[in-house]
Tab-separated table of C-alpha atoms in Angstrom:
chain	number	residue	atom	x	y	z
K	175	UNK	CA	15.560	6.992	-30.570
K	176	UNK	CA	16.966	6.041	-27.258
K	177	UNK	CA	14.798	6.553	-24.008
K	178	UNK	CA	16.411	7.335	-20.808
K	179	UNK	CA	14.383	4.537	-19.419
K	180	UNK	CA	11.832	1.808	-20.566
K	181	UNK	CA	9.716	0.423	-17.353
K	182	UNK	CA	8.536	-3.177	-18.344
K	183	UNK	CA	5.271	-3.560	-16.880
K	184	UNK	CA	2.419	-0.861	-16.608
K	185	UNK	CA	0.582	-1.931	-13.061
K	186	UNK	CA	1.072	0.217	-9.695
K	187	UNK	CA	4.537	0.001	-9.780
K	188	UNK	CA	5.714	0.684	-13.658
K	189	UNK	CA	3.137	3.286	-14.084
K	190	UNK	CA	4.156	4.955	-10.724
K	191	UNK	CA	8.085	4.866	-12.010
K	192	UNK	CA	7.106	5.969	-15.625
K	193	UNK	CA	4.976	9.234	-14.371
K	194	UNK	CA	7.750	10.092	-11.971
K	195	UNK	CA	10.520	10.323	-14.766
K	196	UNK	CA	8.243	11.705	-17.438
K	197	UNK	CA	6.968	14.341	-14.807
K	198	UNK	CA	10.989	14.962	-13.954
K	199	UNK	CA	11.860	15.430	-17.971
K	200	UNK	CA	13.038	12.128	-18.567
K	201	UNK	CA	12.035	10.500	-21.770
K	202	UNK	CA	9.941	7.359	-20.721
K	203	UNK	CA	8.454	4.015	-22.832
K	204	UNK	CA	5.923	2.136	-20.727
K	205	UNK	CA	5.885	-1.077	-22.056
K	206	UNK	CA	2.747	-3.177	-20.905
K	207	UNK	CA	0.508	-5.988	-22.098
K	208	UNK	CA	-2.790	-4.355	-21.236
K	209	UNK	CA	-5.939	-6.299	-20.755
K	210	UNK	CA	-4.706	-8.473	-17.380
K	211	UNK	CA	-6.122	-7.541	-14.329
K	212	UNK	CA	-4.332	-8.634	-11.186
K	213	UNK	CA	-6.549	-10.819	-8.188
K	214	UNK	CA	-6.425	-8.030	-5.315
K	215	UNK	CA	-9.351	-7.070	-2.565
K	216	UNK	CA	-8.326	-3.361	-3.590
K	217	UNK	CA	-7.497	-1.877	-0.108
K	218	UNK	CA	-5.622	1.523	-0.102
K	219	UNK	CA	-4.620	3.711	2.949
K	220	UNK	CA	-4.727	7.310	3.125
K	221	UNK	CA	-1.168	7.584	3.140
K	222	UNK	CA	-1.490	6.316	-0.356
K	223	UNK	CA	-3.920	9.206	-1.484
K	224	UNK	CA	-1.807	11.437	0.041
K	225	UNK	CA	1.715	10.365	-1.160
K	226	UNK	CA	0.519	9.559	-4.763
K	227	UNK	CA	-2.325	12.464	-5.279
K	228	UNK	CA	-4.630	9.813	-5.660
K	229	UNK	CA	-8.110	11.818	-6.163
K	230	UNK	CA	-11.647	10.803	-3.701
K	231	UNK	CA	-13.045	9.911	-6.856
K	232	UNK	CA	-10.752	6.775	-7.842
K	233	UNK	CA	-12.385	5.038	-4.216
K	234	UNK	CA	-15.257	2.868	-5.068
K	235	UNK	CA	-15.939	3.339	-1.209
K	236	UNK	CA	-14.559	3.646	2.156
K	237	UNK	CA	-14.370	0.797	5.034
K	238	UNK	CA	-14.920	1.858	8.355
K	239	UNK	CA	-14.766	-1.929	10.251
K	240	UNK	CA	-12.687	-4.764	9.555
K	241	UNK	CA	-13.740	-8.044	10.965
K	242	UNK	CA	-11.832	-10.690	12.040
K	243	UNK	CA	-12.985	-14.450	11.483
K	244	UNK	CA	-11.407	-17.312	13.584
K	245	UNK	CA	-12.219	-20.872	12.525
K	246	UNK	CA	-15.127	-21.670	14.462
K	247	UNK	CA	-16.485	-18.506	13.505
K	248	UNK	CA	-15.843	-16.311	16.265
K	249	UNK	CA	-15.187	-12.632	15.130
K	250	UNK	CA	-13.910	-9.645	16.315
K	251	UNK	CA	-15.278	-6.139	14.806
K	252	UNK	CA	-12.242	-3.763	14.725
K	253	UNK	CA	-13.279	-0.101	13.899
K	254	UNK	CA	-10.926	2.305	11.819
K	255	UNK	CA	-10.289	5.304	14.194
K	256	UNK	CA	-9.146	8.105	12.529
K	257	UNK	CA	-9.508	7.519	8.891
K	258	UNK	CA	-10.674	4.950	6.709
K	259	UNK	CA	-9.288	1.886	4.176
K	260	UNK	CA	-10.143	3.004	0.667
K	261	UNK	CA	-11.258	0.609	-2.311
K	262	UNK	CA	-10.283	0.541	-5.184
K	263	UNK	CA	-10.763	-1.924	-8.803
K	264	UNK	CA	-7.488	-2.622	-9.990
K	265	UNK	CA	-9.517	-3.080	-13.580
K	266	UNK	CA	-10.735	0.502	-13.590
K	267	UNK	CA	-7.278	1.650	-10.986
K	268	UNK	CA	-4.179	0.267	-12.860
K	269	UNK	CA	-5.100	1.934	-16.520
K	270	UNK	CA	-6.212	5.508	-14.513
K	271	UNK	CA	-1.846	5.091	-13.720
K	272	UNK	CA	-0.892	4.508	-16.533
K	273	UNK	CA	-3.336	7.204	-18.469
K	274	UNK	CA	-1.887	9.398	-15.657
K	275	UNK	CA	1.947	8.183	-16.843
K	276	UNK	CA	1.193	9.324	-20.630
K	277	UNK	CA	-0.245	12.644	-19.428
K	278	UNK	CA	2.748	13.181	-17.862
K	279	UNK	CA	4.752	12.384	-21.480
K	280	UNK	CA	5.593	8.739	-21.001
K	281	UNK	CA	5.240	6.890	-24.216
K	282	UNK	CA	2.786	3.978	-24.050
K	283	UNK	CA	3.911	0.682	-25.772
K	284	UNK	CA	1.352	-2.125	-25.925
K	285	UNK	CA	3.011	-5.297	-26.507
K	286	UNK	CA	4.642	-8.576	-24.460
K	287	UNK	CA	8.381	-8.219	-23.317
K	288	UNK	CA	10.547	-11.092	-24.714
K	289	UNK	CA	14.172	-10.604	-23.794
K	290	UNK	CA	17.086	-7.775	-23.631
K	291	UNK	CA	19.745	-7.564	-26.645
K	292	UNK	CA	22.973	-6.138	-25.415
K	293	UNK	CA	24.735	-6.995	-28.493
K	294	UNK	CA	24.899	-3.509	-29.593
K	295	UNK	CA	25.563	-0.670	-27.104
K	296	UNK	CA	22.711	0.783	-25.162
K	297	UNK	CA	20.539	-2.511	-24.184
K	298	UNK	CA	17.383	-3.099	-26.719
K	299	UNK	CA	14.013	-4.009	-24.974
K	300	UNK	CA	13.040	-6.564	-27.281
K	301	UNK	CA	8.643	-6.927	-27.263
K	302	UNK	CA	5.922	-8.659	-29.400
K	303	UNK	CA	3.674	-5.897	-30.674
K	304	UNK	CA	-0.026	-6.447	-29.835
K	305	UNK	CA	-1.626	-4.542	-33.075
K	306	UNK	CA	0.772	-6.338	-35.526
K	307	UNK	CA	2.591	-9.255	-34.073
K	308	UNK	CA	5.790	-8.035	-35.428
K	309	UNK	CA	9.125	-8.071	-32.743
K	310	UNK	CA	10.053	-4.434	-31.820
K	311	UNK	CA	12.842	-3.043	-29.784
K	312	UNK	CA	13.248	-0.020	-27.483
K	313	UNK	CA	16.376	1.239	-27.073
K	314	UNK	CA	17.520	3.145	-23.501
K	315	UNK	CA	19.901	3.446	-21.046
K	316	UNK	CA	18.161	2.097	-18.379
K	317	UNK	CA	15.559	-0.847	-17.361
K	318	UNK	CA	12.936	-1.061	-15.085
K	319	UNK	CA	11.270	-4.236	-14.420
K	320	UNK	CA	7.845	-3.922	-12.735
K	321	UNK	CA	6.201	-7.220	-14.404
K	322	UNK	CA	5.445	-9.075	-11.911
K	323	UNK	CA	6.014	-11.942	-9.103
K	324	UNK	CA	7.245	-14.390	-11.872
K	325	UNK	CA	9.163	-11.539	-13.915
K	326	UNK	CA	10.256	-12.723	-16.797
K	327	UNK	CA	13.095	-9.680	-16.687
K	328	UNK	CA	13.767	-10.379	-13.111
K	329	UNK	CA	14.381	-14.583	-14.297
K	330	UNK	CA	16.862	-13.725	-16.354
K	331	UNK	CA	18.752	-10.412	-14.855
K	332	UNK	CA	19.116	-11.271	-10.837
K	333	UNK	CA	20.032	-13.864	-9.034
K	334	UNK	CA	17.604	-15.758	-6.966
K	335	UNK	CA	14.622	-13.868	-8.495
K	336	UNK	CA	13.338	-17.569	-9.757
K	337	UNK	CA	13.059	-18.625	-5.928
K	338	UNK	CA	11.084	-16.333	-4.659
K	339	UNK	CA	8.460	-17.444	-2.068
K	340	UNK	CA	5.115	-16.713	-3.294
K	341	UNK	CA	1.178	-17.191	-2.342
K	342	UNK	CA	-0.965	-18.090	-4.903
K	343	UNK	CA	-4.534	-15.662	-4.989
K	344	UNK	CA	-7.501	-16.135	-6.481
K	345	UNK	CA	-10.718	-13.574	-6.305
K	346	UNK	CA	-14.108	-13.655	-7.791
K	347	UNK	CA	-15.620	-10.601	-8.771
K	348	UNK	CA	-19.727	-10.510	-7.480
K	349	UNK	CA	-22.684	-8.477	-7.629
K	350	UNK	CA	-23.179	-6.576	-4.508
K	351	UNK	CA	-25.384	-8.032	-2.117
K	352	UNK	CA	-28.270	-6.180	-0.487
K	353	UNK	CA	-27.160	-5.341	3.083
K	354	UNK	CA	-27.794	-8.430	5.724
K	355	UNK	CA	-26.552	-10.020	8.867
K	356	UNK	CA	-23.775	-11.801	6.718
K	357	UNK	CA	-22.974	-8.651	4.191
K	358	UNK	CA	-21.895	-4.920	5.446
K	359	UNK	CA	-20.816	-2.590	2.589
K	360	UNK	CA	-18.708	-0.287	5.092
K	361	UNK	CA	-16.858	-3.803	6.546
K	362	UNK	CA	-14.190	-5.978	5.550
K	363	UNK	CA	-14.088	-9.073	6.437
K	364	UNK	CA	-10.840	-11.516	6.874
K	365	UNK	CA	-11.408	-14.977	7.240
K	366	UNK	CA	-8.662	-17.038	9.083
K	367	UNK	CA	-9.776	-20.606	8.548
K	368	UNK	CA	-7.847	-23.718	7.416
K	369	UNK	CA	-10.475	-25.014	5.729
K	370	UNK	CA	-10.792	-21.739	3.406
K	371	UNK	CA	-6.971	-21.178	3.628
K	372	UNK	CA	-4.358	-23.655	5.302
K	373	UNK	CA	-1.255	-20.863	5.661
K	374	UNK	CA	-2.851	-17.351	4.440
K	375	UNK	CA	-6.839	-16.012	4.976
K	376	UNK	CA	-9.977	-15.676	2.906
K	377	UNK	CA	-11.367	-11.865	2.052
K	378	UNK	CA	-14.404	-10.460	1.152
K	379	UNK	CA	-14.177	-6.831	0.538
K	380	UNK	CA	-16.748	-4.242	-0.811
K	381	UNK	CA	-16.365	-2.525	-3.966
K	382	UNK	CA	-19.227	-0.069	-4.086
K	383	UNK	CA	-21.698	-2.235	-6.465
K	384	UNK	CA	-19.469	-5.361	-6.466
K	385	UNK	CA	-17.608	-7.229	-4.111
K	386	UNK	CA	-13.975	-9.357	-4.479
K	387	UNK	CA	-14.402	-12.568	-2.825
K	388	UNK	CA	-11.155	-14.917	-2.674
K	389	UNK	CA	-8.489	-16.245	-0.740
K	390	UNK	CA	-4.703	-17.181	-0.850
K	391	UNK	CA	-2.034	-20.170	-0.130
K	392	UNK	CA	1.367	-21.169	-0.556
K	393	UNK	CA	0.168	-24.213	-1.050
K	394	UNK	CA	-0.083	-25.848	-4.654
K	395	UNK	CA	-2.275	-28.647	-3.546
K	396	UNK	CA	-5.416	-26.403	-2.286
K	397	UNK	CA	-8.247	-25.924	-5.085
K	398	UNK	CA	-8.213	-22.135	-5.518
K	399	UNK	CA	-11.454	-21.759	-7.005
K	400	UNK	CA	-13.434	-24.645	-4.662
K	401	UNK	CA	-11.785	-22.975	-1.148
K	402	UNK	CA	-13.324	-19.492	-3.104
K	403	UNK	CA	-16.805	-21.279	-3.829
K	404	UNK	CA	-16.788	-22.562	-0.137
K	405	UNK	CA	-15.970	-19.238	1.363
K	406	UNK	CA	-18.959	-17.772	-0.729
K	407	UNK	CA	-21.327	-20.215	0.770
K	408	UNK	CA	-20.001	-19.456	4.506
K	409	UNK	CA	-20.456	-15.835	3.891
K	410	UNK	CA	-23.777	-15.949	2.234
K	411	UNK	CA	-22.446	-15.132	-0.915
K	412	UNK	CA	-23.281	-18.264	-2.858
K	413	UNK	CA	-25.923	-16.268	-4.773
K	414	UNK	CA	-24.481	-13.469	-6.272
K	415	UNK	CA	-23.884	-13.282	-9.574
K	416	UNK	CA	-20.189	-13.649	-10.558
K	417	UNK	CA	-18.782	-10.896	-12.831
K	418	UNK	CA	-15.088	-12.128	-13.326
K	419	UNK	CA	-12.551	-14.592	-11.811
K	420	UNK	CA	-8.562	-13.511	-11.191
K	421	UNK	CA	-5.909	-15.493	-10.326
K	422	UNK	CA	-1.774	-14.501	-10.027
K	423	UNK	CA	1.314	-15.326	-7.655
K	424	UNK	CA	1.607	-12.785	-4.922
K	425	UNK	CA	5.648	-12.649	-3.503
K	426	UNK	CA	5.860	-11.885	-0.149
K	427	UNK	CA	9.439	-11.424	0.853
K	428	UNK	CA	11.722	-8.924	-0.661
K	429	UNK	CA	14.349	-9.918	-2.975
K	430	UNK	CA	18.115	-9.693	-1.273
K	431	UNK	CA	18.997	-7.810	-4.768
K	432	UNK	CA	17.037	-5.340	-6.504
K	433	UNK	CA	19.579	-4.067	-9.738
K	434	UNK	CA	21.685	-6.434	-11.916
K	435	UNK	CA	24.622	-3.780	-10.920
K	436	UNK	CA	24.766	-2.486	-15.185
K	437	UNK	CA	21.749	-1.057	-16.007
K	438	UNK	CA	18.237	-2.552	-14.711
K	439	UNK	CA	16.045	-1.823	-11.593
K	440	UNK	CA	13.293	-3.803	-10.126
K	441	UNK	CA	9.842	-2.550	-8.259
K	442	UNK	CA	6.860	-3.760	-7.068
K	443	UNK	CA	6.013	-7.595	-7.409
K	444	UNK	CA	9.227	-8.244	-8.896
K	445	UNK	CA	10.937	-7.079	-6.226
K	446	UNK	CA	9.078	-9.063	-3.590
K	447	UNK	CA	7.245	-5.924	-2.145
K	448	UNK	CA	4.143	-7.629	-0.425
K	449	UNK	CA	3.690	-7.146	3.273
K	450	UNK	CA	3.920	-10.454	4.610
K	451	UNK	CA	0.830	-11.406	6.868
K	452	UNK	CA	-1.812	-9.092	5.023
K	453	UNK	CA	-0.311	-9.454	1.564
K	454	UNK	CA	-0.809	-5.530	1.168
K	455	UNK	CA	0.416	-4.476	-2.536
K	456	UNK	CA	-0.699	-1.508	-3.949
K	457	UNK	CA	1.197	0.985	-1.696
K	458	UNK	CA	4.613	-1.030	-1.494
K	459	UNK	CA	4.101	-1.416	-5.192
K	460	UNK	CA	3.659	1.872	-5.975
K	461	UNK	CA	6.238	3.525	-3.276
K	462	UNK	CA	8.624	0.879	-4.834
K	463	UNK	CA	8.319	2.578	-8.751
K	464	UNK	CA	8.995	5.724	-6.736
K	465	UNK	CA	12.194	4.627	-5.138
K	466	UNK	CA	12.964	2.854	-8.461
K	467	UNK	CA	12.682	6.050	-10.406
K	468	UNK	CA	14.884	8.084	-7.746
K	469	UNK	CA	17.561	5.224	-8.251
K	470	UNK	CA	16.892	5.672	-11.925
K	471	UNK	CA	17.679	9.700	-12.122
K	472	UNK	CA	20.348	9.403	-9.635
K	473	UNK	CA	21.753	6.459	-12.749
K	474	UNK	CA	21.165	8.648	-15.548
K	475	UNK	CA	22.712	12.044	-13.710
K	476	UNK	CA	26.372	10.144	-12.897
K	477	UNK	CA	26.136	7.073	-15.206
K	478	UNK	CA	27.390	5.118	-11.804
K	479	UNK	CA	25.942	1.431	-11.747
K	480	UNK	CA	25.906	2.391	-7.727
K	481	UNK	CA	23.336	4.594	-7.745
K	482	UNK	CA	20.629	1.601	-8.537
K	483	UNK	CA	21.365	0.300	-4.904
K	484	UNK	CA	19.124	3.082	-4.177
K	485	UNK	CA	15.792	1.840	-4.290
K	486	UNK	CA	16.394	-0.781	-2.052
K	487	UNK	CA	18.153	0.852	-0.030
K	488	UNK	CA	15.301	3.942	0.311
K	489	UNK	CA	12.671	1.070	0.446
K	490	UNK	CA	13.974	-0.576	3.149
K	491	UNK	CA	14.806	2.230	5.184
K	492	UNK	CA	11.621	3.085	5.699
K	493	UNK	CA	9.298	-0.554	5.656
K	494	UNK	CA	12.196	-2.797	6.575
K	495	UNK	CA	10.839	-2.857	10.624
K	496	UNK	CA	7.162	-2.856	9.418
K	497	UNK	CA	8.206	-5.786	7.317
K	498	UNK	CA	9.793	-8.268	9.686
K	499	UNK	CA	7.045	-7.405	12.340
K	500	UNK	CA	4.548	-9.026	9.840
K	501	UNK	CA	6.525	-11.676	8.618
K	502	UNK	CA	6.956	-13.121	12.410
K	503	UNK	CA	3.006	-12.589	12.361
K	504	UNK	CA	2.725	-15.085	9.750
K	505	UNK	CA	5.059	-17.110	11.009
K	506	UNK	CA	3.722	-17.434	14.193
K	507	UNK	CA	0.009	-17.845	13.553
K	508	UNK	CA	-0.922	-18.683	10.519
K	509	UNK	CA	0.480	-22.337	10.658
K	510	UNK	CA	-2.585	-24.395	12.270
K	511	UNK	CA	-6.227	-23.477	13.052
K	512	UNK	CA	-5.449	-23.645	17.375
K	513	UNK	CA	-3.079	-20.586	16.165
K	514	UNK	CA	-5.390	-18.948	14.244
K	515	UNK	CA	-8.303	-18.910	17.185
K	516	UNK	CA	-4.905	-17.497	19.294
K	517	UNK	CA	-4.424	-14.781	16.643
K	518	UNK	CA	-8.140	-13.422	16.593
K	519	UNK	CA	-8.396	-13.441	20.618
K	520	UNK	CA	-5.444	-11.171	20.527
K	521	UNK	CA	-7.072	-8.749	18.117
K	522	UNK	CA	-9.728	-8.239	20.701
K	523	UNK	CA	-6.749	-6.347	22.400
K	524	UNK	CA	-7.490	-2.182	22.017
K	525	UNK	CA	-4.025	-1.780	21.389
K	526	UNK	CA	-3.575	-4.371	18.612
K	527	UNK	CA	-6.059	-2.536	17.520
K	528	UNK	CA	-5.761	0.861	17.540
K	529	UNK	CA	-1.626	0.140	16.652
K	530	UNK	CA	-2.598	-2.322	13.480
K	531	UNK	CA	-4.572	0.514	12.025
K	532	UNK	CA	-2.005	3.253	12.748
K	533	UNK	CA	0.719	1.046	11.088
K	534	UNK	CA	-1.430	0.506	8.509
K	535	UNK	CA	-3.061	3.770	7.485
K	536	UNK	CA	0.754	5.479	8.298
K	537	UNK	CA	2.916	2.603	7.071
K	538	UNK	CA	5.051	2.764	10.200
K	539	UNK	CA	5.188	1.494	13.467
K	540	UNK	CA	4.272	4.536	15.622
K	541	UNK	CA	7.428	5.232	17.950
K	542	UNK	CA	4.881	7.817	20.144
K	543	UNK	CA	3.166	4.820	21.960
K	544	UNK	CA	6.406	2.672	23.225
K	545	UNK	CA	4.206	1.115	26.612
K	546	UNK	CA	2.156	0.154	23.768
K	547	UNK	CA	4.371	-1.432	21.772
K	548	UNK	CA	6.090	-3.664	25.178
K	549	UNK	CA	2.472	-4.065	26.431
K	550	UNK	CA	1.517	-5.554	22.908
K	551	UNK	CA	4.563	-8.184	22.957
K	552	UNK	CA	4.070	-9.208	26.209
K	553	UNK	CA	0.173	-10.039	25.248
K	554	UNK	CA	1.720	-11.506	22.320
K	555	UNK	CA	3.727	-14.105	24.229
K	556	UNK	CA	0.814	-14.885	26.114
K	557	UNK	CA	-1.119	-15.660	23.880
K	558	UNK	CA	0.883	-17.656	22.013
K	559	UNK	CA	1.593	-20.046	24.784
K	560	UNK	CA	-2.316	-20.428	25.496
K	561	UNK	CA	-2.629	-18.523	28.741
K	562	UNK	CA	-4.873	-16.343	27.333
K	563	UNK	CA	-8.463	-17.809	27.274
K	564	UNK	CA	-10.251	-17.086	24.168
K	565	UNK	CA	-13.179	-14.595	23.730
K	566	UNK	CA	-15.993	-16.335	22.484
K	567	UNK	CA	-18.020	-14.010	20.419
């Protein structure tokens, strides 16, 4: 048999791209390893729900504050106006996508992708079966690699995919807390502290009965799991009882190249789709399969190597601006402590605030508030170059 497509990799992204073809007719192998669970605090916008009929009932629960934590402790409560951040497990989250996938007639493979045979007309996914052992092969027209940051496809198909900056996360799983002074159910809380984090922040974000707890650097040197077991302690988490520990490479800048120009696609982590500065995933992940899988049925309808440009191309259109803006974020504050305590005055800003949120639960910048936008870079300068005093609360 020869599928139309095979999508390596069966999180967000590859079970996004697989239920989009199999729902549009195509026939579709999902090829995952099953069992891994990626380190992620979980958060989903409404956008999300909305774009990917995501039901209510997937949401562990809904945050209504984020809090900001500046290295001396100082904190800034920032409420969600006109929605809410939605949380989800990706243990319980990733196999309701690809269940979803199947549904919609995508075949499910369980096995471990080893390499691509070309020797003999339409490329050959060659996999290690799970049940048996035994090397397998899917044969297709078209590939689509959404297996992670380090993609193994990605290694040996693009260019540059092997340089790819990436932060290094690490979450612990915990028994919810009783409510307290240190613990609100409804709130997230980001820590920006160099002693949890020396170039990304510390999380610790309610799941409903259980809470991820973790942090993220660039950084090789940093002890994942002690910066995690300190941030515990400074949140009053020390306690709880610990129900599983996750660790994985997060990417967070876009690959130049998405398509090998012949016949392979990549989405999500592979691509580099991580909002810089909040290291966001689970939309961009999933609204990269999408793009992925337009870029695939444009392929398979005129057999043109063009028409993978697509996904990038659709992808970028729309996050490209969203992108940068964060990226000069993390560039500008995340690289010592003195910048950090800069970064949380500024959210005390109503604009920062009320804009952050919009951009976040809309995924654009909102062009209806320009003052807004010139007001906000203007504070931004300001506060960059210390002439803003810093709130102390």
């Amino acid at each position: 048999m020869v599928y139309d497509v095979v999508v390596v990799g069966g999180g967000p992204a590859g079970a996004t791209a697989a239920h989009d073809l199999a729902t549009n007719g195509q026939r579709v192998a999902l090829l995952d390893r099953e069992g891994r669970i990626k380190p992620c605090g979980g958060a989903i916008p409404p956008r999300l729900m909305q774009d990917f009929d995501i039901p209510e009932d997937q949401l562990l629960t809904k945050i209504s504050t984020a809090r900001m934590i500046s290295p001396r402790g100082r904190h800034v409560d920032i409420p969600v106006e006109n929605g809410f951040v939605g949380m989800v497990d990706r243990k319980d989250f990733d196999p309701w996508l690809r269940d979803r996938a199947v549904a919609a007639g995508a075949e499910r493979v369980v096995g471990t992708f080893l390499r691509i045979d070309r020797s003999r007309g339409w490329p050959r996914v060659i996999y290690r079966d799970k049940a048996s052992g035994d090397e397998k092969q899917l044969c297709t027209r078209l590939i689509i690699a959404a297996d992670g940051a380090k993609s193994r496809v990605a290694r040996g198909e693009i260019p540059g995919a092997d340089r790819i900056p990436l932060v290094f996360a690490y979450h612990e799983i915990i028994a919810a807390p009783e409510p307290s002074a240190h613990y609100d159910p409804q709130r997230c809380d980001v820590i920006y502290d160099g002693r949890i984090s020396p170039d990304f922040y510390g999380w610790v974000f309610p799941h409903g009965n259980t809470v991820s707890v973790g942090m993220g650097t660039e950084r090789a040197e940093v002890n994942l799991k002690q910066a995690t077991a300190d941030l515990r302690v400074a949140s009053g988490l020390a306690d709880c009882e610990t129900l599983r520990r996750e660790g994985a490479p997060i990417p967070l800048k876009p690959l130049d190249r998405w398509d090998n120009g012949r016949d392979l696609i990549l989405a999500g982590d592979a691509a580099g789709v991580v909002a810089p500065s909040s290291g966001e995933g689970i939309y961009y992940a999933m609204t990269g399969g999408r793009v992925a899988a337009a870029a695939a049925e444009a392929y398979l309808a005129t057999a043109n190597p063009r028409a993978l440009k697509l996904a990038r191309k659709l992808f970028m259109r729309e996050h490209k601006t969203v992108f940068r803006v964060l990226a000069s974020m993390q560039s500008a504050y995340y690289r010592s402590d003195e910048r950090r305590e800069r970064f949380v005055s500024l959210c005390h800003d109503i604009d920062v605030q009320r804009l952050t949120f919009e951009a976040y639960m809309n995924k654009k910048l909102v062009k209806a508030r320009p003052m807004a936008h010139l007001k906000i870079g203007f504070k931004n300068l300001r506060h960059l170059a210390g002439l803003v005093p810093e709130t102390h609360v």
